[in-house]
PDB file of C-alpha atoms in Angstrom:
ATOM      1  CA  ARG A  96     -94.060 140.612  34.627  1.00 52.00           C
ATOM      2  CA  LEU A  97     -94.200 137.110  33.146  1.00 54.00           C
ATOM      3  CA  GLN A  98     -97.322 135.031  33.278  1.00 53.00           C
ATOM      4  CA  GLN A  99     -97.259 131.267  33.204  1.00 53.00           C
ATOM      5  CA  LEU A 100     -99.163 129.550  30.410  1.00 50.00           C
ATOM      6  CA  ASN A 101    -100.832 126.256  31.206  1.00 50.00           C
ATOM      7  CA  MET A 102    -100.195 124.171  28.100  1.00 50.00           C
ATOM      8  CA  GLY A 103    -100.618 120.659  29.481  1.00 54.00           C
ATOM      9  CA  PRO A 104    -100.483 117.541  27.322  1.00 54.00           C
ATOM     10  CA  GLU A 105    -104.270 117.278  27.307  1.00 60.00           C
ATOM     11  CA  ALA A 106    -104.652 120.638  25.566  1.00 68.00           C
ATOM     12  CA  LEU A 107    -104.886 120.676  21.780  1.00 77.00           C
ATOM     13  CA  TYR A 108    -104.405 123.886  19.875  1.00 80.00           C
ATOM     14  CA  GLY A 109    -105.481 124.519  16.300  1.00 83.00           C
ATOM     15  CA  ARG A 110    -107.176 121.132  15.936  1.00 88.00           C
ATOM     16  CA  ASP A 111    -110.810 122.179  16.052  1.00 90.00           C
ATOM     17  CA  GLU A 112    -111.469 121.196  12.434  1.00 92.00           C
ATOM     18  CA  GLU A 113    -109.905 117.743  12.827  1.00 92.00           C
ATOM     19  CA  ILE A 114    -111.717 117.131  16.117  1.00 92.00           C
ATOM     20  CA  ALA A 115    -115.026 118.143  14.513  1.00 93.00           C
ATOM     21  CA  LYS A 116    -114.449 115.715  11.613  1.00 92.00           C
ATOM     22  CA  LEU A 117    -113.702 112.863  14.008  1.00 92.00           C
ATOM     23  CA  TYR A 118    -116.832 113.579  16.060  1.00 92.00           C
ATOM     24  CA  GLU A 119    -118.908 113.833  12.889  1.00 92.00           C
ATOM     25  CA  THR A 120    -117.667 110.418  11.763  1.00 88.00           C
ATOM     26  CA  PHE A 121    -118.380 108.974  15.204  1.00 89.00           C
ATOM     27  CA  ASP A 122    -121.902 110.420  15.186  1.00 89.00           C
ATOM     28  CA  GLN A 123    -122.568 109.005  11.702  1.00 86.00           C
ATOM     29  CA  ILE A 124    -121.533 105.549  12.845  1.00 82.00           C
ATOM     30  CA  THR A 125    -123.506 105.597  16.077  1.00 83.00           C
ATOM     31  CA  SER A 126    -126.649 107.062  14.499  1.00 83.00           C
ATOM     32  CA  SER A 127    -126.808 104.319  11.847  1.00 72.00           C
ATOM     33  CA  SER A 128    -129.116 101.423  12.519  1.00 65.00           C
ATOM     34  CA  ARG A 129    -127.314  98.593  14.301  1.00 63.00           C
ATOM     35  CA  THR A 130    -127.543  96.283  11.267  1.00 60.00           C
ATOM     36  CA  CYS A 131    -125.996  98.882   8.942  1.00 60.00           C
ATOM     37  CA  ARG A 132    -123.234 100.083  11.253  1.00 60.00           C
ATOM     38  CA  GLY A 133    -120.378  97.799  10.395  1.00 65.00           C
ATOM     39  CA  SER A 134    -116.912  98.900  11.331  1.00 70.00           C
ATOM     40  CA  ARG A 135    -115.102 102.037  10.392  1.00 73.00           C
ATOM     41  CA  MET A 136    -111.487 102.948  10.344  1.00 79.00           C
ATOM     42  CA  VAL A 137    -110.159 106.476  10.333  1.00 83.00           C
ATOM     43  CA  LEU A 138    -106.563 107.171   9.395  1.00 84.00           C
ATOM     44  CA  VAL A 139    -104.822 110.229  10.807  1.00 87.00           C
ATOM     45  CA  SER A 140    -101.679 111.226   8.973  1.00 86.00           C
ATOM     46  CA  GLY A 141     -99.206 114.065   8.983  1.00 85.00           C
ATOM     47  CA  TYR A 142     -95.658 115.049   9.741  1.00 87.00           C
ATOM     48  CA  SER A 143     -94.009 113.827  12.926  1.00 84.00           C
ATOM     49  CA  GLY A 144     -94.363 116.081  15.934  1.00 85.00           C
ATOM     50  CA  THR A 145     -97.608 117.729  14.816  1.00 88.00           C
ATOM     51  CA  GLY A 146     -99.810 116.314  17.589  1.00 89.00           C
ATOM     52  CA  LYS A 147    -101.480 113.406  15.827  1.00 90.00           C
ATOM     53  CA  SER A 148    -101.046 111.055  18.788  1.00 90.00           C
ATOM     54  CA  SER A 149    -102.434 113.644  21.211  1.00 91.00           C
ATOM     55  CA  LEU A 150    -105.413 114.226  18.933  1.00 92.00           C
ATOM     56  CA  VAL A 151    -106.171 110.518  18.635  1.00 92.00           C
ATOM     57  CA  HIS A 152    -105.722 109.954  22.365  1.00 92.00           C
ATOM     58  CA  LYS A 153    -108.056 112.831  23.281  1.00 91.00           C
ATOM     59  CA  VAL A 154    -110.926 111.860  21.018  1.00 93.00           C
ATOM     60  CA  GLY A 155    -110.375 108.161  21.699  1.00 92.00           C
ATOM     61  CA  LEU A 156    -110.943 108.625  25.420  1.00 93.00           C
ATOM     62  CA  GLU A 157    -114.138 110.545  24.736  1.00 92.00           C
ATOM     63  CA  PHE A 158    -115.370 107.885  22.303  1.00 92.00           C
ATOM     64  CA  ILE A 159    -114.773 105.194  24.941  1.00 92.00           C
ATOM     65  CA  GLU A 160    -116.731 107.254  27.482  1.00 93.00           C
ATOM     66  CA  ARG A 161    -119.573 107.301  24.946  1.00 91.00           C
ATOM     67  CA  GLY A 162    -119.553 103.489  24.724  1.00 87.00           C
ATOM     68  CA  ALA A 163    -117.325 102.870  21.716  1.00 86.00           C
ATOM     69  CA  ARG A 164    -114.611 100.294  21.346  1.00 85.00           C
ATOM     70  CA  PHE A 165    -111.601 102.285  20.326  1.00 87.00           C
ATOM     71  CA  ILE A 166    -108.168 101.125  19.238  1.00 89.00           C
ATOM     72  CA  SER A 167    -105.268 102.944  17.705  1.00 90.00           C
ATOM     73  CA  GLY A 168    -101.927 102.127  16.210  1.00 87.00           C
ATOM     74  CA  LYS A 169     -98.959 104.285  15.474  1.00 85.00           C
ATOM     75  CA  PHE A 170     -96.468 103.883  12.668  1.00 81.00           C
ATOM     76  CA  ASP A 171     -92.970 103.766  14.064  1.00 75.00           C
ATOM     77  CA  ALA A 172     -90.417 105.120  11.609  1.00 73.00           C
ATOM     78  CA  MET A 173     -87.903 102.669  13.075  1.00 73.00           C
ATOM     79  CA  GLN A 174     -90.065  99.756  11.846  1.00 67.00           C
ATOM     80  CA  GLN A 175     -90.185 100.741   8.197  1.00 68.00           C
ATOM     81  CA  MET A 176     -89.330  97.198   7.196  1.00 70.00           C
ATOM     82  CA  GLN A 177     -92.635  95.998   8.657  1.00 76.00           C
ATOM     83  CA  PRO A 178     -95.404  97.265   6.387  1.00 76.00           C
ATOM     84  CA  LEU A 179     -98.741  97.855   8.069  1.00 84.00           C
ATOM     85  CA  SER A 180     -97.092  97.974  11.516  1.00 86.00           C
ATOM     86  CA  ALA A 181     -99.639 100.499  12.816  1.00 87.00           C
ATOM     87  CA  ILE A 182    -102.567  98.337  11.729  1.00 89.00           C
ATOM     88  CA  ILE A 183    -100.953  95.196  13.123  1.00 91.00           C
ATOM     89  CA  TYR A 184    -100.385  96.975  16.444  1.00 91.00           C
ATOM     90  CA  ALA A 185    -104.014  98.143  16.535  1.00 92.00           C
ATOM     91  CA  LEU A 186    -105.333  94.659  15.729  1.00 93.00           C
ATOM     92  CA  ASN A 187    -103.136  93.177  18.446  1.00 95.00           C
ATOM     93  CA  GLU A 188    -104.609  95.651  20.940  1.00 94.00           C
ATOM     94  CA  TYR A 189    -108.124  94.880  19.689  1.00 93.00           C
ATOM     95  CA  CYS A 190    -107.595  91.160  20.249  1.00 95.00           C
ATOM     96  CA  ASN A 191    -106.523  91.942  23.793  1.00 94.00           C
ATOM     97  CA  LEU A 192    -109.675  94.044  24.270  1.00 92.00           C
ATOM     98  CA  LEU A 193    -111.912  91.290  22.863  1.00 92.00           C
ATOM     99  CA  ALA A 194    -110.292  88.646  25.064  1.00 94.00           C
ATOM    100  CA  GLN A 195    -111.271  90.651  28.154  1.00 93.00           C
ATOM    101  CA  ASP A 196    -114.964  90.373  27.254  1.00 91.00           C
ATOM    102  CA  THR A 197    -115.481  87.178  29.260  1.00 91.00           C
ATOM    103  CA  ALA A 198    -119.266  87.359  28.926  1.00 93.00           C
ATOM    104  CA  HIS A 199    -119.049  87.035  25.141  1.00 92.00           C
ATOM    105  CA  ILE A 200    -115.715  85.279  24.580  1.00 92.00           C
ATOM    106  CA  ASP A 201    -117.284  82.053  23.279  1.00 93.00           C
ATOM    107  CA  HIS A 202    -119.291  83.953  20.671  1.00 94.00           C
ATOM    108  CA  ILE A 203    -116.250  86.063  19.768  1.00 93.00           C
ATOM    109  CA  ARG A 204    -114.055  82.966  19.490  1.00 93.00           C
ATOM    110  CA  THR A 205    -116.540  81.241  17.171  1.00 94.00           C
ATOM    111  CA  ALA A 206    -116.975  84.313  14.972  1.00 93.00           C
ATOM    112  CA  VAL A 207    -113.229  84.973  14.672  1.00 93.00           C
ATOM    113  CA  ALA A 208    -112.410  81.316  13.975  1.00 92.00           C
ATOM    114  CA  SER A 209    -115.113  81.184  11.309  1.00 93.00           C
ATOM    115  CA  ALA A 210    -113.949  84.404   9.660  1.00 92.00           C
ATOM    116  CA  LEU A 211    -110.263  83.446   9.619  1.00 92.00           C
ATOM    117  CA  GLY A 212    -110.546  79.773   8.772  1.00 90.00           C
ATOM    118  CA  SER A 213    -107.197  78.104   8.222  1.00 86.00           C
ATOM    119  CA  GLU A 214    -105.446  81.470   7.834  1.00 85.00           C
ATOM    120  CA  GLY A 215    -105.642  82.072  11.575  1.00 85.00           C
ATOM    121  CA  LYS A 216    -102.407  80.184  12.204  1.00 87.00           C
ATOM    122  CA  PHE A 217    -100.485  82.650  10.035  1.00 89.00           C
ATOM    123  CA  LEU A 218    -102.058  85.636  11.736  1.00 91.00           C
ATOM    124  CA  LEU A 219    -100.889  84.338  15.129  1.00 91.00           C
ATOM    125  CA  TYR A 220     -97.380  85.104  13.934  1.00 88.00           C
ATOM    126  CA  LEU A 221     -98.270  88.747  13.216  1.00 90.00           C
ATOM    127  CA  ILE A 222    -100.865  89.307  15.946  1.00 93.00           C
ATOM    128  CA  PRO A 223     -99.737  87.529  19.142  1.00 94.00           C
ATOM    129  CA  ASN A 224    -102.817  88.533  21.176  1.00 95.00           C
ATOM    130  CA  LEU A 225    -104.963  86.598  18.724  1.00 95.00           C
ATOM    131  CA  ARG A 226    -103.803  83.565  20.754  1.00 95.00           C
ATOM    132  CA  LYS A 227    -106.002  84.870  23.614  1.00 95.00           C
ATOM    133  CA  ILE A 228    -109.045  84.451  21.386  1.00 94.00           C
ATOM    134  CA  LEU A 229    -107.953  81.341  19.494  1.00 92.00           C
ATOM    135  CA  PRO A 230    -105.972  79.313  22.034  1.00 91.00           C
ATOM    136  CA  ASP A 231    -106.577  76.009  20.225  1.00 86.00           C
ATOM    137  CA  VAL A 232    -105.146  77.032  16.856  1.00 80.00           C
ATOM    138  CA  VAL A 233    -101.853  75.292  16.184  1.00 70.00           C
ATOM    139  CA  ASP A 234     -99.156  77.943  16.121  1.00 62.00           C
ATOM    140  CA  ASP A 235     -97.152  76.835  13.115  1.00 61.00           C
ATOM    141  CA  GLN A 236     -94.163  79.053  12.636  1.00 59.00           C
ATOM    142  CA  PRO A 237     -94.278  80.265   9.055  1.00 54.00           C
ATOM    143  CA  SER A 238     -92.182  78.120   6.817  1.00 52.00           C
ATOM    144  CA  ALA A 239     -89.138  79.542   5.087  1.00 47.00           C
ATOM    145  CA  ASP A 240     -90.992  79.619   1.778  1.00 50.00           C
ATOM    146  CA  VAL A 241     -93.641  82.011   3.147  1.00 54.00           C
ATOM    147  CA  SER A 242     -92.407  85.580   2.938  1.00 53.00           C
ATOM    148  CA  GLY A 243     -93.374  88.414   5.246  1.00 56.00           C
ATOM    149  CA  MET A 244     -95.289  90.056   2.415  1.00 54.00           C
ATOM    150  CA  GLU A 245     -97.381  86.904   1.959  1.00 56.00           C
ATOM    151  CA  LEU A 246     -98.162  86.894   5.669  1.00 54.00           C
ATOM    152  CA  GLN A 247     -99.351  90.473   5.449  1.00 52.00           C
TER     153      GLN A 247
END
């Protein structure tokens, strides 16, 4: 007699060590004093098809439930000509998330504009959702003498 196994997409097998490391990092960040917290980035790498996206999605949802702002990006092998594509994707999503914070958008806009200075116009080319935060920045298309590597 055959029994059916329930192996839904939410189940992760053999990832206990990785999950524990991610939770440990999260706990370290959230237990730090607010002034010392800063931002952290965790990179998950491995061969394609090994469940990295499922792992990130699972812990990401739990981090959000615990009050974190969580973004992720995924390197697409088809976009090898665009270095840092995963980070650019994640930053684009983060800009979208920040733009939704209507209670703090003025403060966010001021802080981002101050941090980026005149370089913001070049980042609009790489990170389109940055326009939601900096709508008044002139969107100069990069000139022909500015290479993609210089933009990145």
